[in-house]
Amino acid sequence: MVLADLGRKLNAALSSLNRAPVVDDKVIDALLKEVCAALLESDVNVKLVAQLRQKVKAKVKAQFDSGADRGKEANRKNVVQKAIFDELVQLVDPGVEPYKPKKGHPNVIMAVGLQGNGKTTTCTKLAVHYQKRGFKSCIVCADTFRAGAFDQTRQSATKAKVAYFGSYTETDPVSIAAQGVAKFKKERFEVIIVDTSGRHKQESELFQEMVQISEAVKPDMTVLVLDASIGQAAEAQSQAFKDSADFGAIIVTKMDGHAKGGGAISAVAATKTPIIFLGVGEHLHDLDKFAPQPFISKLLG
Ligand code: GDP
């Protein structure tokens, strides 16, 4: 089920509450069943869905017990709807503030993630985003694993009018990353984005390489780039990256496609890390800022 369908189903479940003559346990249970089924169909982690159900029930009970509904059905409906809304927001809000680049300072951002997730595209989008906001931005291509990676960076960075660094001959990604970051720091760039290599699988060499690059460039923020279609594998994958790369932010790509998105969303709770942007297309400007509350409001339409 794609995200728009999830929104429609959640919305339909919530508005069915408006039609219920009384708000009793049976009605609340039926509503929660619908909400949870929709979340599961979208690949949101099973444990998270079970937690959401319990938390909503506990919150609603506490509110009813305290007399917050003043015995009125309309108030009872509001209590239930608000509890569900708040818990949906909690799903995508780890309560952690992401790093914010500072002007006049070399902010190093390192991107990690498996091959094909959209890392290289996202690096250019990020550079464009910060450049538009007045940060002198650039990209270092430290992906020596994938043939053609540097060409891809060169082409997209040229199109975006963003400075870039890489090498056709150097095979050591750590050395390229260190050289590129040193060069751009000297030239007073303010946002220096380091694109690292991905592999098809989570492999120990990939993680070792990421740790070495990270030690060499000392990023202010490491970003995990996750494909929205990852599904239930998100928890294990994001946890594996977290253990070695310790990323501080997530960007979910391909949210414009037919992906369910719920899996990638589950990575937030699994790693207690905030999503900062959503990739919503293949073009340079297809990057949306992410914030939990507006995202859920928009989802519910
Ligand atoms: P990498 O291997 O992780 O560096 O992945 P790439 O940046 O090369 O992207 C892989 C493919 O995904 C390319 O065809 C991109 O155009 C596409 N892609 C990346 N981000 C998005 C997105 O947000 N939406 C869509 N529709 N495609 C994307």
Tab-separated table of C-alpha atoms in Angstrom, residues 69-209:
chain	number	residue	atom	x	y	z
A	69	ASP	CA	-14.394	14.279	28.043
A	70	ARG	CA	-16.966	15.825	30.435
A	71	GLY	CA	-19.277	12.957	29.474
A	72	LYS	CA	-19.834	14.338	25.972
A	73	GLU	CA	-19.518	12.065	22.932
A	74	ALA	CA	-17.996	14.848	20.797
A	75	ASN	CA	-15.257	15.364	23.399
A	76	ARG	CA	-14.673	11.626	23.594
A	77	LYS	CA	-14.179	11.528	19.819
A	78	ASN	CA	-11.665	14.377	20.026
A	79	VAL	CA	-9.744	12.586	22.762
A	80	VAL	CA	-9.477	9.417	20.663
A	81	GLN	CA	-8.562	11.256	17.456
A	82	LYS	CA	-5.936	13.355	19.199
A	83	ALA	CA	-4.393	10.293	20.880
A	84	ILE	CA	-4.085	8.551	17.511
A	85	PHE	CA	-2.690	11.658	15.817
A	86	ASP	CA	-0.119	12.160	18.579
A	87	GLU	CA	1.020	8.543	18.442
A	88	LEU	CA	1.344	8.667	14.639
A	89	VAL	CA	3.574	11.729	15.105
A	90	GLN	CA	5.580	9.807	17.719
A	91	LEU	CA	6.242	7.090	15.115
A	92	VAL	CA	8.253	9.552	13.043
A	93	ASP	CA	9.600	11.718	15.859
A	94	PRO	CA	12.493	10.325	17.901
A	95	GLY	CA	12.615	13.556	19.921
A	96	VAL	CA	16.167	14.288	18.795
A	97	GLU	CA	17.211	17.530	17.098
A	98	PRO	CA	19.290	16.936	13.964
A	99	TYR	CA	22.523	18.847	13.340
A	100	LYS	CA	22.002	22.215	11.654
A	101	PRO	CA	24.825	23.536	9.449
A	102	LYS	CA	26.234	26.857	10.611
A	103	LYS	CA	27.258	29.716	8.334
A	104	GLY	CA	30.943	30.649	8.201
A	105	HIS	CA	31.976	27.181	9.355
A	106	PRO	CA	33.027	24.087	7.359
A	107	ASN	CA	30.089	21.716	8.000
A	108	VAL	CA	31.066	18.229	6.879
A	109	ILE	CA	28.149	15.942	6.018
A	110	MET	CA	28.876	12.298	5.197
A	111	ALA	CA	26.280	10.226	3.324
A	112	VAL	CA	26.105	6.454	3.821
A	113	GLY	CA	23.742	3.763	2.575
A	114	LEU	CA	23.484	0.758	0.324
A	115	GLN	CA	24.027	1.063	-3.419
A	116	GLY	CA	20.997	2.128	-5.395
A	117	ASN	CA	19.274	3.808	-2.468
A	118	GLY	CA	19.817	7.207	-4.060
A	119	LYS	CA	22.890	8.386	-2.184
A	120	THR	CA	24.697	10.125	-5.036
A	121	THR	CA	21.528	11.835	-6.244
A	122	THR	CA	20.734	12.919	-2.682
A	123	CYS	CA	24.219	14.382	-2.166
A	124	THR	CA	23.695	16.719	-5.112
A	125	LYS	CA	20.184	17.580	-3.937
A	126	LEU	CA	21.580	18.434	-0.489
A	127	ALA	CA	24.314	20.604	-1.984
A	128	VAL	CA	21.697	22.443	-4.055
A	129	HIS	CA	19.462	22.848	-0.989
A	130	TYR	CA	22.205	24.450	1.101
A	131	GLN	CA	23.587	26.463	-1.796
A	132	LYS	CA	20.133	28.019	-2.289
A	133	ARG	CA	20.242	29.023	1.369
A	134	GLY	CA	23.537	30.841	0.958
A	135	PHE	CA	25.974	28.120	2.051
A	136	LYS	CA	29.007	27.699	-0.213
A	137	SER	CA	28.465	23.989	-0.946
A	138	CYS	CA	30.423	21.179	-2.564
A	139	ILE	CA	30.601	17.393	-2.980
A	140	VAL	CA	33.472	14.974	-2.458
A	141	CYS	CA	33.025	11.655	-4.282
A	142	ALA	CA	34.688	9.005	-2.112
A	143	ASP	CA	32.990	6.137	-3.925
A	144	THR	CA	35.752	4.196	-5.633
A	145	PHE	CA	33.801	0.946	-5.525
A	146	ARG	CA	31.194	1.595	-8.188
A	147	ALA	CA	32.510	2.194	-11.691
A	148	GLY	CA	31.090	5.450	-12.957
A	149	ALA	CA	30.328	6.909	-9.528
A	150	PHE	CA	32.682	9.858	-10.014
A	151	ASP	CA	31.286	10.512	-13.489
A	152	GLN	CA	27.782	10.587	-12.031
A	153	THR	CA	28.868	13.090	-9.366
A	154	ARG	CA	30.748	15.183	-11.945
A	155	GLN	CA	27.712	15.346	-14.232
A	156	SER	CA	25.113	16.107	-11.597
A	157	ALA	CA	27.349	18.585	-9.733
A	158	THR	CA	28.148	20.390	-12.996
A	159	LYS	CA	24.434	20.571	-13.824
A	160	ALA	CA	23.730	21.913	-10.343
A	161	LYS	CA	26.661	24.364	-10.505
A	162	VAL	CA	28.153	22.867	-7.348
A	163	ALA	CA	31.902	22.362	-6.831
A	164	TYR	CA	33.065	18.743	-6.671
A	165	PHE	CA	36.154	16.671	-6.005
A	166	GLY	CA	37.067	13.102	-6.948
A	167	SER	CA	39.595	11.040	-8.846
A	168	TYR	CA	39.690	8.630	-11.769
A	169	THR	CA	42.972	7.110	-10.641
A	170	GLU	CA	43.061	7.102	-6.831
A	171	THR	CA	41.599	3.850	-5.521
A	172	ASP	CA	41.692	4.595	-1.793
A	173	PRO	CA	38.360	6.176	-0.762
A	174	VAL	CA	39.779	7.321	2.588
A	175	SER	CA	42.544	9.237	0.894
A	176	ILE	CA	40.128	10.876	-1.593
A	177	ALA	CA	37.738	11.851	1.192
A	178	ALA	CA	40.547	13.346	3.284
A	179	GLN	CA	42.060	15.223	0.319
A	180	GLY	CA	38.709	16.570	-0.842
A	181	VAL	CA	37.596	17.752	2.574
A	182	ALA	CA	41.000	19.359	3.278
A	183	LYS	CA	40.926	21.175	-0.079
A	184	PHE	CA	37.386	22.487	0.379
A	185	LYS	CA	38.005	23.525	3.987
A	186	LYS	CA	41.010	25.537	2.791
A	187	GLU	CA	38.775	27.159	0.160
A	188	ARG	CA	36.295	28.072	2.900
A	189	PHE	CA	33.389	25.960	1.709
A	190	GLU	CA	30.602	25.867	4.288
A	191	VAL	CA	28.787	22.629	3.412
A	192	ILE	CA	31.110	19.810	2.356
A	193	ILE	CA	29.161	16.667	1.438
A	194	VAL	CA	31.090	13.398	1.327
A	195	ASP	CA	29.491	10.685	-0.814
A	196	THR	CA	30.715	7.257	0.234
A	197	SER	CA	30.437	3.973	-1.595
A	198	GLY	CA	27.584	1.562	-1.051
A	199	ARG	CA	27.553	-2.163	-1.619
A	200	HIS	CA	24.622	-4.357	-2.517
A	201	LYS	CA	24.653	-5.914	0.928
A	202	GLN	CA	25.718	-4.921	4.394
A	203	GLU	CA	29.282	-6.221	4.313
A	204	SER	CA	32.087	-5.877	6.785
A	205	GLU	CA	34.374	-4.154	4.225
A	206	LEU	CA	31.733	-1.525	3.620
A	207	PHE	CA	31.412	-0.797	7.325
A	208	GLN	CA	35.194	-0.756	7.824
A	209	GLU	CA	35.533	1.698	4.957
